[in-house]
Short mmCIF file of C-alpha atoms in Angstrom, two decimals:
data_model
loop_
_atom_site.label_atom_id
_atom_site.label_comp_id
_atom_site.label_asym_id
_atom_site.label_seq_id
_atom_site.Cartn_x
_atom_site.Cartn_y
_atom_site.Cartn_z
CA MET E 413 91.26 112.30 118.78
CA TRP E 414 93.53 113.97 121.35
CA LEU E 415 90.92 116.71 121.86
CA LEU E 416 88.36 114.06 122.82
CA LEU E 417 90.79 112.54 125.31
CA LEU E 418 91.56 115.98 126.75
CA ALA E 419 87.85 116.72 127.11
CA LEU E 420 87.29 113.42 128.88
CA ALA E 421 90.23 114.05 131.19
CA ASN E 422 88.76 117.44 132.13
CA ALA E 423 85.37 116.18 133.29
CA ARG E 424 83.96 114.75 136.51
CA GLU E 425 81.44 111.93 136.56
CA ILE E 426 78.65 111.48 139.05
CA ALA E 427 75.72 109.07 138.74
CA GLY E 428 76.85 108.30 135.19
CA VAL E 429 76.76 111.96 134.12
CA SER E 430 79.94 113.56 132.82
CA ILE E 431 80.28 117.11 134.17
CA PRO E 432 82.75 119.45 132.40
CA ASP E 433 85.36 121.17 134.58
CA SER E 434 84.67 124.58 133.02
CA ALA E 435 82.11 126.58 131.06
CA THR E 436 81.58 130.05 129.65
CA VAL E 437 78.92 132.44 130.98
CA ALA E 438 78.46 135.87 129.39
CA GLY E 439 81.75 135.41 127.55
CA GLN E 440 83.62 134.79 130.82
CA PRO E 441 85.19 131.50 131.92
CA VAL E 442 83.80 129.81 135.01
CA VAL E 443 85.12 126.69 136.75
CA LEU E 444 83.31 123.76 138.23
CA ASN E 445 83.01 124.47 141.94
CA GLY E 446 81.33 121.18 142.76
CA VAL E 447 78.61 118.68 141.97
CA GLY E 448 75.91 117.06 144.05
CA LEU E 449 73.10 114.59 143.66
CA ARG E 450 69.50 115.63 144.35
CA GLU E 451 67.60 112.71 145.77
CA LYS E 452 64.03 112.47 146.99
CA TYR E 453 62.73 109.39 148.77
CA TYR E 454 65.98 107.59 147.83
CA ILE E 455 65.37 108.27 144.13
CA ASP E 456 67.99 110.11 142.08
CA ILE E 457 66.31 113.20 140.56
CA TYR E 458 69.19 115.26 139.10
CA VAL E 459 72.88 116.03 139.26
CA GLY E 460 73.46 119.66 140.23
CA ALA E 461 76.65 121.46 139.22
CA LEU E 462 77.83 124.89 140.32
CA TYR E 463 80.22 126.98 138.21
CA LEU E 464 81.90 130.13 139.54
CA PRO E 465 84.79 132.41 138.48
CA ALA E 466 86.90 130.87 141.28
CA LYS E 467 86.28 127.92 143.60
CA THR E 468 84.87 128.52 147.06
CA LYS E 469 83.40 126.47 149.89
CA SER E 470 81.52 129.52 151.16
CA SER E 471 77.82 129.64 150.34
CA THR E 472 77.87 133.37 151.12
CA ASP E 473 80.53 133.97 148.43
CA ALA E 474 78.87 131.62 145.93
CA ILE E 475 75.50 133.35 146.36
CA GLY E 476 76.49 136.98 146.87
CA LYS E 477 79.29 137.72 144.42
CA ASP E 478 78.03 139.72 141.46
CA ALA E 479 79.95 137.71 138.85
CA PRO E 480 79.11 135.32 136.01
CA LYS E 481 78.01 131.95 137.39
CA ARG E 482 76.02 128.87 136.45
CA ILE E 483 73.91 126.16 138.01
CA THR E 484 73.22 123.10 135.88
CA MET E 485 70.55 120.52 136.67
CA HIS E 486 71.08 117.29 134.68
CA PHE E 487 67.99 115.14 135.16
CA LEU E 488 68.23 111.43 135.93
CA TYR E 489 64.62 110.64 136.78
CA LYS E 490 62.36 109.40 133.98
CA GLN E 491 60.14 112.50 134.06
CA VAL E 492 59.72 115.60 136.19
CA THR E 493 56.70 117.68 135.25
CA LYS E 494 56.62 121.45 135.04
CA ALA E 495 54.15 121.42 137.95
CA GLN E 496 56.64 119.45 140.08
CA LEU E 497 59.45 121.87 139.20
CA VAL E 498 57.25 124.88 140.05
CA GLU E 499 56.23 123.28 143.36
CA THR E 500 59.86 122.57 144.29
CA PHE E 501 61.07 126.07 143.40
CA SER E 502 58.05 127.58 145.20
CA GLU E 503 58.99 125.74 148.38
CA GLY E 504 62.54 127.08 148.09
CA PHE E 505 61.46 130.64 147.31
CA ALA E 506 59.12 130.62 150.31
CA LYS E 507 62.32 130.68 152.40
CA THR E 508 64.30 133.26 150.36
CA ALA E 509 62.01 136.28 149.78
CA PRO E 510 62.66 136.86 146.05
CA PRO E 511 61.69 140.15 144.39
CA ALA E 512 57.97 140.37 143.65
CA GLY E 513 56.92 138.60 140.47
CA THR E 514 60.30 137.10 139.65
CA PRO E 515 59.42 133.50 140.51
CA ASP E 516 56.48 133.69 138.10
CA GLN E 517 58.90 134.75 135.35
CA LEU E 518 61.02 131.65 136.10
CA TYR E 519 57.99 129.36 136.23
CA ALA E 520 56.86 130.51 132.78
CA MET E 521 60.20 129.37 131.34
CA LEU E 522 60.08 125.85 132.80
CA SER E 523 58.70 122.77 131.07
CA ASP E 524 58.48 119.04 131.66
CA VAL E 525 61.91 117.36 131.64
CA LYS E 526 62.98 113.75 131.38
CA ALA E 527 66.13 111.74 132.01
CA GLY E 528 69.02 113.27 130.05
CA ASP E 529 67.52 116.78 129.88
CA GLU E 530 69.25 119.78 131.43
CA ILE E 531 68.08 123.02 132.92
CA VAL E 532 70.87 125.62 132.95
CA LEU E 533 70.70 128.80 135.01
CA ASP E 534 73.29 131.37 133.86
CA TYR E 535 73.75 134.62 135.73
CA ALA E 536 75.40 137.59 133.98
CA PRO E 537 75.91 140.82 135.96
CA GLY E 538 73.81 143.63 134.56
CA ALA E 539 71.67 141.24 132.50
CA GLY E 540 70.17 138.74 134.94
CA THR E 541 69.56 135.01 135.05
CA THR E 542 69.01 133.23 131.75
CA VAL E 543 67.08 129.98 131.91
CA SER E 544 67.82 127.32 129.29
CA VAL E 545 65.93 124.04 128.95
CA ARG E 546 67.36 121.27 126.76
CA GLY E 547 69.92 123.72 125.33
CA LYS E 548 67.38 126.38 124.34
CA ALA E 549 67.33 129.75 126.10
CA ARG E 550 63.80 130.37 127.36
CA GLY E 551 64.29 133.89 128.73
CA THR E 552 66.07 136.05 131.28
CA VAL E 553 64.90 137.20 134.69
CA PRO E 554 66.60 140.57 135.31
CA GLY E 555 68.37 141.63 138.46
CA LYS E 556 70.95 140.52 140.95
CA GLU E 557 68.26 140.21 143.62
CA PHE E 558 66.56 137.37 141.75
CA MET E 559 69.87 135.55 141.27
CA VAL E 560 70.58 135.84 145.01
CA ALA E 561 67.15 134.38 145.83
CA LEU E 562 67.55 131.57 143.27
CA TRP E 563 71.10 130.64 144.32
CA THR E 564 69.89 130.70 147.95
CA VAL E 565 67.32 128.04 147.06
CA PHE E 566 70.23 125.71 146.23
CA LEU E 567 72.95 126.96 148.58
CA GLY E 568 71.21 128.73 151.46
CA SER E 569 70.24 127.48 154.90
CA SER E 570 67.34 125.31 153.59
CA PRO E 571 68.58 123.69 150.33
CA PRO E 572 66.69 120.87 148.59
CA THR E 573 69.09 118.48 150.39
CA ALA E 574 72.19 119.05 152.50
CA ALA E 575 74.11 116.60 150.29
CA LEU E 576 73.30 118.58 147.13
CA LYS E 577 74.47 121.83 148.73
CA ALA E 578 77.64 120.23 150.14
CA GLY E 579 78.50 118.70 146.79
CA MET E 580 77.96 121.94 144.87
CA LEU E 581 80.18 123.73 147.38
CA GLY E 582 82.95 121.20 146.73
CA GLY E 583 82.18 119.36 149.95
#
């Protein structure tokens, strides 16, 4: 019972979603840097959470450090299709210049999601970015360069929304 209370005390809630204060990526602990809400046309789409080895408000540090890190997308909207996810990531990648072919690797791992589903993006130095959908690992895109491009989609100069970026950076 006390473990449940401890777990609840070590979580943040946003839009009804409980976000843990820490996680493990590639066997290394990471801490919740911040959370933000992705909205489109005043509709809540997902809660985004950023986990890093140490908290920072710097997008440059969050993107560029070659260390274990995680982005979690917890979906709130009733359904987001794979085509919608691909379109959204494509718009972001158009501004980040990812390594050739790497977005296609990501797109192949995506699927339709619905309210309550999560997409987790885990980066491990030397291995790459592992994409998990609904708790199942779908594959890994190798290379730091891809991670930098992907994290820039969320935290760079043209994020999905300024509020999402600010929240993930602890704003």
